[in-house]
Amino acid sequence: MRRATARRALRWTALAVLSAGCAGTAPDVADYRGVHRWPSRAIPEARGDLRTLPDGKRVAVRYPGWPTRDFDRYTTYAYDDQRPEPPVQRVTMPSGIAGDAQKGRALFLSRSKGPCVACHLVPGDDVWPAGSAGPDQSTIGDRRLPDQYLYQVVWDARVFFPNTVMPPWGTAGLFSAEEIVHIVAYLQTLKGPIAPEKDRDRNPFTRPKPVGFGDNLDPTNNPAVVLAEDAEALWAARGASGKACADCHEGGAGRALRGAATRYPKFVEAYGRMMSVEDFLEVHGPETTGLPLAAESADNLNMTMLVKRASNGLPVNVDGASAAEKFLGGRVLADVRAGLTRHFPTWRTDRAEVWDMRKRFQWCMTPLGMNMLAADSIEYAELELYLTSFDNGKPLSVPGIRH
């Protein structure tokens, strides 16, 4: 059952990664009542908590700068969340609103609402980063499509395309009726001929595949390497129990834990669940040394990198069942079958901080109409196992670096 659920979870979360949104209907509804419950031990902003403001409005507790809107009306992908997907909505374009193409363009480019240009190319030197995950819309106005059709596609494209990965923007409440009217007005202005492209990097069809910034294990290139080295002090620190990691694991992390990380995520019998290195540390630390290592805390991430880099160069060996290049905004999309996990936790150059896979999963869900799960949830652990299985036989190289 765990492998089947991991596959289902992968399909929806991977679609979020690939399309910046999830739309569709699950093929079946499984019974997860027997799945082990897990009280989150993550830091508050990583638990998926909600709080009520004095005015009665509920907001999500999130990482600094993340959206705080509560999408509790819509299903999460928690195993115990049995709510169905939002039903497909067939709507009629309102007649009392005058479309403003300029406002529509601003909405199409807005990074707080998607953005649409993450998947669709449209004209303009200011369109960056543009993507090619969806159709090029640079001349869609020449197709003379009815306004009602375009309005419905933006509101909920599942009416016409049941298996689309385009988010149902109106159904999910991410765009209002008036905003979609403005977007339709803008789309109808997009007609040829298209001006010659001056910047090949702007257009994902001519953009070269990004290259790295050098060796991810070079501390002068990747700040996360320094953070992993600093975790040596945490390794030797004595917690409330009077013991340190070094007391039980002789020879230092590099020697004592050589090869351990290659087997994670794995099912840990003592806790009755699938666990990543981060999950295991958050319970093992307090139980053995008394050191708090809450999921998504700096100490947990740094210790995870210390543990994982002890296995650098060794092949991934997890026990699990086992798209052409497209751009999502400025990022080239990876094929999960080629492996995505060997460099996590990884330094995010645009954020100047370390992210593990769980935070990446959470980011896929949060700005797109779905409340995130706790970083240490069983669902994420099993999804991580599924993704890691594609890396079996490939060498670890932690910490990674992403641009």
mmCIF file of C-alpha atoms in Angstrom:
data_model
loop_
_atom_site.group_PDB
_atom_site.id
_atom_site.type_symbol
_atom_site.label_atom_id
_atom_site.label_comp_id
_atom_site.label_asym_id
_atom_site.label_seq_id
_atom_site.Cartn_x
_atom_site.Cartn_y
_atom_site.Cartn_z
ATOM 1 C CA MET A 1 0.000 0.000 0.000
ATOM 2 C CA ARG A 2 2.815 2.403 0.849
ATOM 3 C CA ARG A 3 4.370 2.075 -2.584
ATOM 4 C CA ALA A 4 1.046 2.617 -4.336
ATOM 5 C CA THR A 5 0.281 5.710 -2.287
ATOM 6 C CA ALA A 6 3.746 7.067 -2.925
ATOM 7 C CA ARG A 7 3.127 6.744 -6.642
ATOM 8 C CA ARG A 8 -0.153 8.607 -6.376
ATOM 9 C CA ALA A 9 1.416 11.320 -4.256
ATOM 10 C CA LEU A 10 4.300 11.588 -6.704
ATOM 11 C CA ARG A 11 1.983 12.091 -9.647
ATOM 12 C CA TRP A 12 0.265 15.087 -8.132
ATOM 13 C CA THR A 13 3.296 16.695 -6.504
ATOM 14 C CA ALA A 14 5.449 16.118 -9.580
ATOM 15 C CA LEU A 15 2.771 17.826 -11.663
ATOM 16 C CA ALA A 16 3.020 20.773 -9.301
ATOM 17 C CA VAL A 17 6.762 20.881 -9.930
ATOM 18 C CA LEU A 18 6.381 20.522 -13.676
ATOM 19 C CA SER A 19 3.409 22.788 -14.248
ATOM 20 C CA ALA A 20 3.251 25.076 -11.202
ATOM 21 C CA GLY A 21 -0.165 23.661 -10.477
ATOM 22 C CA CYS A 22 -2.228 20.521 -10.048
ATOM 23 C CA ALA A 23 -5.496 19.879 -11.842
ATOM 24 C CA GLY A 24 -7.231 16.605 -12.345
ATOM 25 C CA THR A 25 -9.066 13.867 -10.522
ATOM 26 C CA ALA A 26 -7.485 10.934 -8.707
ATOM 27 C CA PRO A 27 -8.408 7.608 -10.339
ATOM 28 C CA ASP A 28 -9.495 6.001 -7.060
ATOM 29 C CA VAL A 29 -10.029 6.764 -3.410
ATOM 30 C CA ALA A 30 -7.995 4.588 -1.053
ATOM 31 C CA ASP A 31 -8.688 3.891 2.609
ATOM 32 C CA TYR A 32 -5.780 5.157 4.695
ATOM 33 C CA ARG A 33 -7.353 4.760 8.113
ATOM 34 C CA GLY A 34 -4.727 2.192 9.068
ATOM 35 C CA VAL A 35 -1.779 4.489 8.307
ATOM 36 C CA HIS A 36 0.271 5.353 11.384
ATOM 37 C CA ARG A 37 -0.428 8.854 12.724
ATOM 38 C CA TRP A 38 2.549 11.103 13.370
ATOM 39 C CA PRO A 39 2.481 14.215 15.576
ATOM 40 C CA SER A 40 4.715 16.761 13.859
ATOM 41 C CA ARG A 41 7.941 17.744 15.579
ATOM 42 C CA ALA A 42 8.867 20.336 12.955
ATOM 43 C CA ILE A 43 9.463 24.027 13.638
ATOM 44 C CA PRO A 44 6.166 25.979 13.731
ATOM 45 C CA GLU A 45 6.385 27.421 10.211
ATOM 46 C CA ALA A 46 7.052 23.940 8.782
ATOM 47 C CA ARG A 47 4.101 22.180 10.444
ATOM 48 C CA GLY A 48 1.332 23.413 8.182
ATOM 49 C CA ASP A 49 -0.406 25.042 11.154
ATOM 50 C CA LEU A 50 -3.246 27.556 10.914
ATOM 51 C CA ARG A 51 -4.105 30.339 13.347
ATOM 52 C CA THR A 52 -7.085 32.618 13.819
ATOM 53 C CA LEU A 53 -6.584 36.391 13.817
ATOM 54 C CA PRO A 54 -8.545 38.726 16.151
ATOM 55 C CA ASP A 55 -10.933 39.521 13.287
ATOM 56 C CA GLY A 56 -11.763 35.824 12.912
ATOM 57 C CA LYS A 57 -9.812 35.297 9.676
ATOM 58 C CA ARG A 58 -7.726 32.137 9.507
ATOM 59 C CA VAL A 59 -4.214 32.361 8.112
ATOM 60 C CA ALA A 60 -1.509 29.793 7.556
ATOM 61 C CA VAL A 61 1.697 29.833 9.598
ATOM 62 C CA ARG A 62 4.404 29.750 6.938
ATOM 63 C CA TYR A 63 8.074 30.446 6.320
ATOM 64 C CA PRO A 64 8.936 34.165 6.038
ATOM 65 C CA GLY A 65 7.769 35.543 2.691
ATOM 66 C CA TRP A 66 5.522 32.556 1.856
ATOM 67 C CA PRO A 67 1.787 32.969 1.128
ATOM 68 C CA THR A 68 -0.344 32.813 4.265
ATOM 69 C CA ARG A 69 -3.758 32.272 2.672
ATOM 70 C CA ASP A 70 -5.704 29.356 4.135
ATOM 71 C CA PHE A 71 -6.842 26.954 1.397
ATOM 72 C CA ASP A 72 -8.684 24.697 3.835
ATOM 73 C CA ARG A 73 -11.637 24.492 1.408
ATOM 74 C CA TYR A 74 -9.527 22.266 -0.813
ATOM 75 C CA THR A 75 -8.016 18.845 -0.323
ATOM 76 C CA THR A 76 -4.401 18.369 0.729
ATOM 77 C CA TYR A 77 -2.914 14.996 -0.124
ATOM 78 C CA ALA A 78 -2.775 13.817 3.454
ATOM 79 C CA TYR A 79 -3.733 10.163 3.699
ATOM 80 C CA ASP A 80 -6.525 10.942 6.154
ATOM 81 C CA ASP A 81 -7.966 13.763 4.022
ATOM 82 C CA GLN A 82 -10.816 12.043 2.223
ATOM 83 C CA ARG A 83 -12.296 15.147 0.598
ATOM 84 C CA PRO A 84 -12.701 14.911 -3.175
ATOM 85 C CA GLU A 85 -10.952 17.152 -5.663
ATOM 86 C CA PRO A 86 -12.768 20.457 -6.337
ATOM 87 C CA PRO A 87 -15.526 19.567 -8.815
ATOM 88 C CA VAL A 88 -15.117 20.800 -12.369
ATOM 89 C CA GLN A 89 -16.881 24.140 -12.821
ATOM 90 C CA ARG A 90 -18.495 25.178 -16.102
ATOM 91 C CA VAL A 91 -19.076 28.940 -15.934
ATOM 92 C CA THR A 92 -20.344 31.804 -18.056
ATOM 93 C CA MET A 93 -18.237 34.866 -18.621
ATOM 94 C CA PRO A 94 -19.844 37.850 -16.835
ATOM 95 C CA SER A 95 -21.267 40.463 -19.189
ATOM 96 C CA GLY A 96 -21.083 43.511 -16.954
ATOM 97 C CA ILE A 97 -17.294 43.778 -16.746
ATOM 98 C CA ALA A 98 -15.204 45.617 -19.333
ATOM 99 C CA GLY A 99 -11.947 43.791 -19.960
ATOM 100 C CA ASP A 100 -8.755 45.823 -19.585
ATOM 101 C CA ALA A 101 -5.874 44.284 -21.557
ATOM 102 C CA GLN A 102 -3.261 46.245 -19.613
ATOM 103 C CA LYS A 103 -4.563 44.900 -16.308
ATOM 104 C CA GLY A 104 -4.766 41.448 -17.844
ATOM 105 C CA ARG A 105 -1.131 41.552 -18.879
ATOM 106 C CA ALA A 106 -0.072 42.596 -15.379
ATOM 107 C CA LEU A 107 -2.013 39.643 -13.958
ATOM 108 C CA PHE A 108 -0.519 37.270 -16.523
ATOM 109 C CA LEU A 109 2.987 38.311 -15.453
ATOM 110 C CA SER A 110 2.284 38.590 -11.708
ATOM 111 C CA ARG A 111 4.607 36.336 -9.705
ATOM 112 C CA SER A 112 2.174 36.298 -6.793
ATOM 113 C CA LYS A 113 -0.475 34.491 -8.836
ATOM 114 C CA GLY A 114 1.428 31.730 -10.555
ATOM 115 C CA PRO A 115 2.702 33.346 -12.754
ATOM 116 C CA CYS A 116 1.145 32.373 -16.097
ATOM 117 C CA VAL A 117 4.448 33.156 -17.829
ATOM 118 C CA ALA A 118 6.145 30.383 -15.847
ATOM 119 C CA CYS A 119 4.514 28.037 -18.379
ATOM 120 C CA HIS A 120 3.464 30.246 -21.320
ATOM 121 C CA LEU A 121 5.576 32.464 -23.561
ATOM 122 C CA VAL A 122 4.135 35.857 -24.548
ATOM 123 C CA PRO A 123 5.812 38.840 -26.238
ATOM 124 C CA GLY A 124 7.749 41.438 -24.283
ATOM 125 C CA ASP A 125 11.312 42.044 -23.180
ATOM 126 C CA ASP A 126 10.034 42.252 -19.591
ATOM 127 C CA VAL A 127 8.628 38.717 -19.694
ATOM 128 C CA TRP A 128 11.071 36.839 -17.505
ATOM 129 C CA PRO A 129 11.403 34.098 -16.599
ATOM 130 C CA ALA A 130 9.233 32.631 -19.340
ATOM 131 C CA GLY A 131 8.513 28.934 -19.650
ATOM 132 C CA SER A 132 7.561 26.391 -22.297
ATOM 133 C CA ALA A 133 5.745 23.822 -20.146
ATOM 134 C CA GLY A 134 2.509 25.127 -21.687
ATOM 135 C CA PRO A 135 1.705 26.317 -25.230
ATOM 136 C CA ASP A 136 3.268 29.488 -26.606
ATOM 137 C CA GLN A 137 0.504 32.108 -26.484
ATOM 138 C CA SER A 138 2.319 34.825 -28.431
ATOM 139 C CA THR A 139 -0.272 34.821 -31.254
ATOM 140 C CA ILE A 140 -3.325 33.292 -29.599
ATOM 141 C CA GLY A 141 -5.403 36.330 -30.615
ATOM 142 C CA ASP A 142 -5.015 35.302 -34.268
ATOM 143 C CA ARG A 143 -6.963 32.107 -33.567
ATOM 144 C CA ARG A 144 -10.158 34.152 -33.051
ATOM 145 C CA LEU A 145 -11.257 32.000 -30.162
ATOM 146 C CA PRO A 146 -14.468 33.148 -28.463
ATOM 147 C CA ASP A 147 -14.041 35.110 -25.264
ATOM 148 C CA GLN A 148 -16.250 32.593 -23.472
ATOM 149 C CA TYR A 149 -13.931 29.744 -24.456
ATOM 150 C CA LEU A 150 -10.815 31.534 -23.209
ATOM 151 C CA TYR A 151 -12.612 32.551 -20.021
ATOM 152 C CA GLN A 152 -13.547 28.926 -19.317
ATOM 153 C CA VAL A 153 -10.023 27.667 -20.041
ATOM 154 C CA VAL A 154 -8.546 30.070 -17.521
ATOM 155 C CA TRP A 155 -11.339 29.491 -14.980
ATOM 156 C CA ASP A 156 -11.255 25.679 -15.170
ATOM 157 C CA ALA A 157 -9.675 24.038 -18.222
ATOM 158 C CA ARG A 158 -10.815 20.585 -17.063
ATOM 159 C CA VAL A 159 -14.127 21.264 -18.825
ATOM 160 C CA PHE A 160 -12.330 20.770 -22.144
ATOM 161 C CA PHE A 161 -9.181 18.904 -21.071
ATOM 162 C CA PRO A 162 -9.931 16.446 -18.221
ATOM 163 C CA ASN A 163 -6.289 15.471 -17.724
ATOM 164 C CA THR A 164 -4.804 18.971 -17.941
ATOM 165 C CA VAL A 165 -2.093 20.042 -15.533
ATOM 166 C CA MET A 166 -3.182 23.672 -15.823
ATOM 167 C CA PRO A 167 -4.511 24.899 -12.465
ATOM 168 C CA PRO A 168 -8.267 25.646 -12.325
ATOM 169 C CA TRP A 169 -7.579 29.282 -11.489
ATOM 170 C CA GLY A 170 -11.174 30.357 -11.017
ATOM 171 C CA THR A 171 -12.423 27.214 -9.306
ATOM 172 C CA ALA A 172 -9.563 27.440 -6.818
ATOM 173 C CA GLY A 173 -10.256 31.124 -6.202
ATOM 174 C CA LEU A 174 -6.779 32.176 -7.278
ATOM 175 C CA PHE A 175 -8.162 34.581 -9.893
ATOM 176 C CA SER A 176 -11.486 36.397 -9.539
ATOM 177 C CA ALA A 177 -14.092 36.616 -12.284
ATOM 178 C CA GLU A 178 -13.082 40.225 -13.011
ATOM 179 C CA GLU A 179 -9.400 39.322 -13.183
ATOM 180 C CA ILE A 180 -10.046 36.542 -15.686
ATOM 181 C CA VAL A 181 -12.071 38.923 -17.852
ATOM 182 C CA HIS A 182 -8.981 41.189 -17.955
ATOM 183 C CA ILE A 183 -6.746 38.217 -18.811
ATOM 184 C CA VAL A 184 -9.024 37.244 -21.692
ATOM 185 C CA ALA A 185 -8.907 40.818 -22.999
ATOM 186 C CA TYR A 186 -5.113 40.658 -22.934
ATOM 187 C CA LEU A 187 -4.940 37.276 -24.687
ATOM 188 C CA GLN A 188 -7.108 38.574 -27.508
ATOM 189 C CA THR A 189 -4.542 41.318 -28.210
ATOM 190 C CA LEU A 190 -1.736 38.812 -28.846
ATOM 191 C CA LYS A 191 -1.438 38.745 -32.628
ATOM 192 C CA GLY A 192 1.333 38.353 -35.160
ATOM 193 C CA PRO A 193 3.660 39.107 -36.626
ATOM 194 C CA ILE A 194 5.974 38.633 -33.651
ATOM 195 C CA ALA A 195 8.927 41.000 -33.450
ATOM 196 C CA PRO A 196 12.292 39.252 -33.912
ATOM 197 C CA GLU A 197 13.684 37.994 -30.615
ATOM 198 C CA LYS A 198 16.712 39.987 -29.473
ATOM 199 C CA ASP A 199 17.584 37.888 -26.423
ATOM 200 C CA ARG A 200 17.844 34.125 -26.957
ATOM 201 C CA ASP A 201 17.812 33.598 -23.202
ATOM 202 C CA ARG A 202 14.332 35.136 -22.911
ATOM 203 C CA ASN A 203 12.728 32.542 -25.159
ATOM 204 C CA PRO A 204 12.723 28.998 -23.703
ATOM 205 C CA PHE A 205 12.748 27.550 -27.215
ATOM 206 C CA THR A 206 16.136 29.138 -27.910
ATOM 207 C CA ARG A 207 17.446 29.297 -24.339
ATOM 208 C CA PRO A 208 20.449 27.047 -23.672
ATOM 209 C CA LYS A 209 20.268 24.530 -20.869
ATOM 210 C CA PRO A 210 21.574 26.142 -17.666
ATOM 211 C CA VAL A 211 24.990 25.118 -16.445
ATOM 212 C CA GLY A 212 26.173 24.891 -12.862
ATOM 213 C CA PHE A 213 28.399 27.297 -11.020
ATOM 214 C CA GLY A 214 31.180 24.789 -10.504
ATOM 215 C CA ASP A 215 31.851 22.102 -7.918
ATOM 216 C CA ASN A 216 29.020 21.851 -5.398
ATOM 217 C CA LEU A 217 31.456 20.429 -2.821
ATOM 218 C CA ASP A 218 33.798 23.418 -3.055
ATOM 219 C CA PRO A 219 33.235 25.580 0.067
ATOM 220 C CA THR A 220 34.281 28.692 -1.855
ATOM 221 C CA ASN A 221 31.404 28.012 -4.241
ATOM 222 C CA ASN A 222 28.745 26.483 -1.999
ATOM 223 C CA PRO A 223 28.093 28.061 1.442
ATOM 224 C CA ALA A 224 26.209 24.943 2.543
ATOM 225 C CA VAL A 225 29.514 23.041 2.706
ATOM 226 C CA VAL A 226 30.645 25.392 5.458
ATOM 227 C CA LEU A 227 27.360 24.861 7.325
ATOM 228 C CA ALA A 228 27.857 21.091 7.118
ATOM 229 C CA GLU A 229 31.375 21.461 8.507
ATOM 230 C CA ASP A 230 30.071 23.648 11.322
ATOM 231 C CA ALA A 231 27.771 20.791 12.343
ATOM 232 C CA GLU A 232 30.859 18.993 13.656
ATOM 233 C CA ALA A 233 30.503 21.190 16.747
ATOM 234 C CA LEU A 234 26.887 20.039 17.149
ATOM 235 C CA TRP A 235 28.060 16.445 16.702
ATOM 236 C CA ALA A 236 30.378 16.862 19.702
ATOM 237 C CA ALA A 237 27.984 18.938 21.824
ATOM 238 C CA ARG A 238 26.452 17.345 24.919
ATOM 239 C CA GLY A 239 22.715 17.648 25.273
ATOM 240 C CA ALA A 240 20.405 17.455 28.276
ATOM 241 C CA SER A 241 21.232 13.768 28.758
ATOM 242 C CA GLY A 242 24.906 14.590 29.144
ATOM 243 C CA LYS A 243 25.763 12.659 25.983
ATOM 244 C CA ALA A 244 26.854 13.705 22.493
ATOM 245 C CA CYS A 245 26.542 12.029 19.094
ATOM 246 C CA ALA A 246 30.290 11.453 19.233
ATOM 247 C CA ASP A 247 29.953 9.323 22.380
ATOM 248 C CA CYS A 248 28.058 6.560 20.550
ATOM 249 C CA HIS A 249 29.519 6.971 17.058
ATOM 250 C CA GLU A 250 33.294 6.721 17.395
ATOM 251 C CA GLY A 251 35.683 8.062 14.811
ATOM 252 C CA GLY A 252 33.612 11.075 13.784
ATOM 253 C CA ALA A 253 30.607 11.268 11.487
ATOM 254 C CA GLY A 254 32.687 10.701 8.365
ATOM 255 C CA ARG A 255 33.840 7.299 9.576
ATOM 256 C CA ALA A 256 31.032 6.134 11.852
ATOM 257 C CA LEU A 257 28.192 6.917 9.421
ATOM 258 C CA ARG A 258 29.863 6.010 6.153
ATOM 259 C CA GLY A 259 27.174 4.482 3.962
ATOM 260 C CA ALA A 260 24.250 5.099 6.339
ATOM 261 C CA ALA A 261 22.600 7.847 4.286
ATOM 262 C CA THR A 262 22.512 5.726 1.120
ATOM 263 C CA ARG A 263 19.683 3.654 2.630
ATOM 264 C CA TYR A 264 17.356 6.586 3.429
ATOM 265 C CA PRO A 265 14.426 7.110 3.212
ATOM 266 C CA LYS A 266 13.610 3.744 4.772
ATOM 267 C CA PHE A 267 10.965 2.168 6.975
ATOM 268 C CA VAL A 268 12.087 2.389 10.610
ATOM 269 C CA GLU A 269 10.384 -0.335 12.619
ATOM 270 C CA ALA A 270 10.832 1.455 15.950
ATOM 271 C CA TYR A 271 8.655 4.348 14.779
ATOM 272 C CA GLY A 272 6.356 2.432 12.447
ATOM 273 C CA ARG A 273 6.870 4.742 9.482
ATOM 274 C CA MET A 274 9.000 5.713 6.526
ATOM 275 C CA MET A 275 11.707 8.186 7.523
ATOM 276 C CA SER A 276 14.300 10.355 5.827
ATOM 277 C CA VAL A 277 17.555 11.281 7.528
ATOM 278 C CA GLU A 278 15.890 14.518 8.681
ATOM 279 C CA ASP A 279 12.910 12.622 10.134
ATOM 280 C CA PHE A 280 15.136 10.199 12.022
ATOM 281 C CA LEU A 281 17.360 12.919 13.456
ATOM 282 C CA GLU A 282 14.416 14.884 14.851
ATOM 283 C CA VAL A 283 13.444 11.958 17.087
ATOM 284 C CA HIS A 284 16.822 10.275 17.578
ATOM 285 C CA GLY A 285 18.564 13.440 18.793
ATOM 286 C CA PRO A 286 16.180 14.224 21.677
ATOM 287 C CA GLU A 287 15.933 10.549 22.656
ATOM 288 C CA THR A 288 19.682 9.940 22.867
ATOM 289 C CA THR A 289 21.416 13.226 23.619
ATOM 290 C CA GLY A 290 18.548 15.535 24.488
ATOM 291 C CA LEU A 291 19.495 17.870 21.631
ATOM 292 C CA PRO A 292 16.432 19.305 19.840
ATOM 293 C CA LEU A 293 16.628 18.715 16.093
ATOM 294 C CA ALA A 294 13.196 19.832 14.867
ATOM 295 C CA ALA A 295 12.465 19.325 11.186
ATOM 296 C CA GLU A 296 13.438 22.355 9.052
ATOM 297 C CA SER A 297 15.483 23.844 11.902
ATOM 298 C CA ALA A 298 19.009 24.987 11.036
ATOM 299 C CA ASP A 299 20.496 22.352 13.359
ATOM 300 C CA ASN A 300 18.518 19.562 11.695
ATOM 301 C CA LEU A 301 19.471 20.654 8.170
ATOM 302 C CA ASN A 302 23.140 21.115 9.057
ATOM 303 C CA MET A 303 23.333 17.763 10.844
ATOM 304 C CA THR A 304 21.591 16.095 7.891
ATOM 305 C CA MET A 305 24.245 17.452 5.541
ATOM 306 C CA LEU A 306 26.982 16.237 7.906
ATOM 307 C CA VAL A 307 25.446 12.753 7.985
ATOM 308 C CA LYS A 308 24.820 12.576 4.251
ATOM 309 C CA ARG A 309 28.191 13.876 3.143
ATOM 310 C CA ALA A 310 29.757 10.957 5.046
ATOM 311 C CA SER A 311 28.369 8.825 2.206
ATOM 312 C CA ASN A 312 29.396 11.087 -0.678
ATOM 313 C CA GLY A 313 30.506 9.040 -3.648
ATOM 314 C CA LEU A 314 28.637 5.912 -2.540
ATOM 315 C CA PRO A 315 25.660 4.732 -4.592
ATOM 316 C CA VAL A 316 22.115 5.334 -3.382
ATOM 317 C CA ASN A 317 20.607 2.036 -2.248
ATOM 318 C CA VAL A 318 17.048 2.546 -1.001
ATOM 319 C CA ASP A 319 14.484 -0.231 -0.783
ATOM 320 C CA GLY A 320 11.610 1.028 -2.914
ATOM 321 C CA ALA A 321 9.607 0.272 -6.012
ATOM 322 C CA SER A 322 10.666 1.704 -8.500
ATOM 323 C CA ALA A 323 9.740 14.704 -20.121
ATOM 324 C CA ALA A 324 11.599 16.060 -22.481
ATOM 325 C CA GLU A 325 13.427 19.220 -21.499
ATOM 326 C CA LYS A 326 10.978 22.043 -20.841
ATOM 327 C CA PHE A 327 11.346 25.296 -18.979
ATOM 328 C CA LEU A 328 9.236 26.314 -16.015
ATOM 329 C CA GLY A 329 10.046 29.994 -15.903
ATOM 330 C CA GLY A 330 13.830 30.117 -16.059
ATOM 331 C CA ARG A 331 14.306 26.598 -14.702
ATOM 332 C CA VAL A 332 14.821 23.618 -16.959
ATOM 333 C CA LEU A 333 12.526 20.809 -15.826
ATOM 334 C CA ALA A 334 14.150 17.553 -14.835
ATOM 335 C CA ASP A 335 12.853 14.105 -15.655
ATOM 336 C CA VAL A 336 12.275 12.370 -12.322
ATOM 337 C CA ARG A 337 13.426 9.101 -13.859
ATOM 338 C CA ALA A 338 16.909 10.576 -14.195
ATOM 339 C CA GLY A 339 17.062 11.148 -10.429
ATOM 340 C CA LEU A 340 16.478 14.329 -8.458
ATOM 341 C CA THR A 341 17.482 13.578 -4.882
ATOM 342 C CA ARG A 342 21.214 12.902 -4.587
ATOM 343 C CA HIS A 343 22.183 16.512 -3.804
ATOM 344 C CA PHE A 344 19.646 17.306 -1.063
ATOM 345 C CA PRO A 345 19.844 19.209 1.248
ATOM 346 C CA THR A 346 20.965 21.845 -1.210
ATOM 347 C CA TRP A 347 21.986 25.503 -1.106
ATOM 348 C CA ARG A 348 19.433 27.727 -2.893
ATOM 349 C CA THR A 349 21.385 30.638 -4.335
ATOM 350 C CA ASP A 350 18.251 32.714 -4.909
ATOM 351 C CA ARG A 351 17.192 32.247 -1.266
ATOM 352 C CA ALA A 352 20.646 32.191 0.340
ATOM 353 C CA GLU A 353 19.594 29.265 2.513
ATOM 354 C CA VAL A 354 19.545 25.487 2.653
ATOM 355 C CA TRP A 355 16.437 23.589 1.515
ATOM 356 C CA ASP A 356 15.808 19.897 1.934
ATOM 357 C CA MET A 357 13.374 17.954 -0.232
ATOM 358 C CA ARG A 358 10.522 18.471 2.202
ATOM 359 C CA LYS A 359 10.655 22.242 1.966
ATOM 360 C CA ARG A 360 10.673 21.885 -1.816
ATOM 361 C CA PHE A 361 7.552 19.709 -1.631
ATOM 362 C CA GLN A 362 5.887 22.296 0.585
ATOM 363 C CA TRP A 363 6.698 25.116 -1.811
ATOM 364 C CA CYS A 364 5.092 23.183 -4.686
ATOM 365 C CA MET A 365 1.805 23.073 -2.802
ATOM 366 C CA THR A 366 1.560 26.379 -0.969
ATOM 367 C CA PRO A 367 1.206 29.138 -3.602
ATOM 368 C CA LEU A 368 -1.114 27.109 -5.803
ATOM 369 C CA GLY A 369 -4.276 26.592 -3.804
ATOM 370 C CA MET A 370 -3.341 23.770 -1.414
ATOM 371 C CA ASN A 371 -2.353 23.811 2.236
ATOM 372 C CA MET A 372 1.014 22.147 2.748
ATOM 373 C CA LEU A 373 1.575 19.118 4.954
ATOM 374 C CA ALA A 374 4.001 19.131 7.874
ATOM 375 C CA ALA A 375 7.600 18.795 6.725
ATOM 376 C CA ASP A 376 8.004 15.553 8.697
ATOM 377 C CA SER A 377 4.752 13.988 7.483
ATOM 378 C CA ILE A 378 4.641 10.333 6.499
ATOM 379 C CA GLU A 379 3.209 11.308 3.110
ATOM 380 C CA TYR A 380 6.291 13.363 2.229
ATOM 381 C CA ALA A 381 8.590 10.608 3.488
ATOM 382 C CA GLU A 382 6.996 8.070 1.172
ATOM 383 C CA LEU A 383 7.060 10.493 -1.743
ATOM 384 C CA GLU A 384 10.745 11.107 -1.043
ATOM 385 C CA LEU A 385 11.371 7.345 -1.038
ATOM 386 C CA TYR A 386 9.687 7.029 -4.418
ATOM 387 C CA LEU A 387 11.766 9.824 -5.930
ATOM 388 C CA THR A 388 14.969 8.542 -4.318
ATOM 389 C CA SER A 389 14.414 5.100 -5.828
ATOM 390 C CA PHE A 390 15.236 6.589 -9.249
ATOM 391 C CA ASP A 391 18.672 7.506 -7.875
ATOM 392 C CA ASN A 392 19.564 3.964 -6.855
ATOM 393 C CA GLY A 393 23.102 3.208 -7.967
ATOM 394 C CA LYS A 394 24.034 6.872 -8.400
ATOM 395 C CA PRO A 395 26.560 8.466 -6.000
ATOM 396 C CA LEU A 396 25.531 10.900 -3.282
ATOM 397 C CA SER A 397 26.987 14.410 -3.458
ATOM 398 C CA VAL A 398 25.799 16.495 -0.499
ATOM 399 C CA PRO A 399 25.284 19.392 -0.045
ATOM 400 C CA GLY A 400 24.131 20.384 -3.508
ATOM 401 C CA ILE A 401 23.713 23.857 -5.004
ATOM 402 C CA ARG A 402 20.805 25.166 -7.038
ATOM 403 C CA HIS A 403 20.483 28.441 -8.942
#
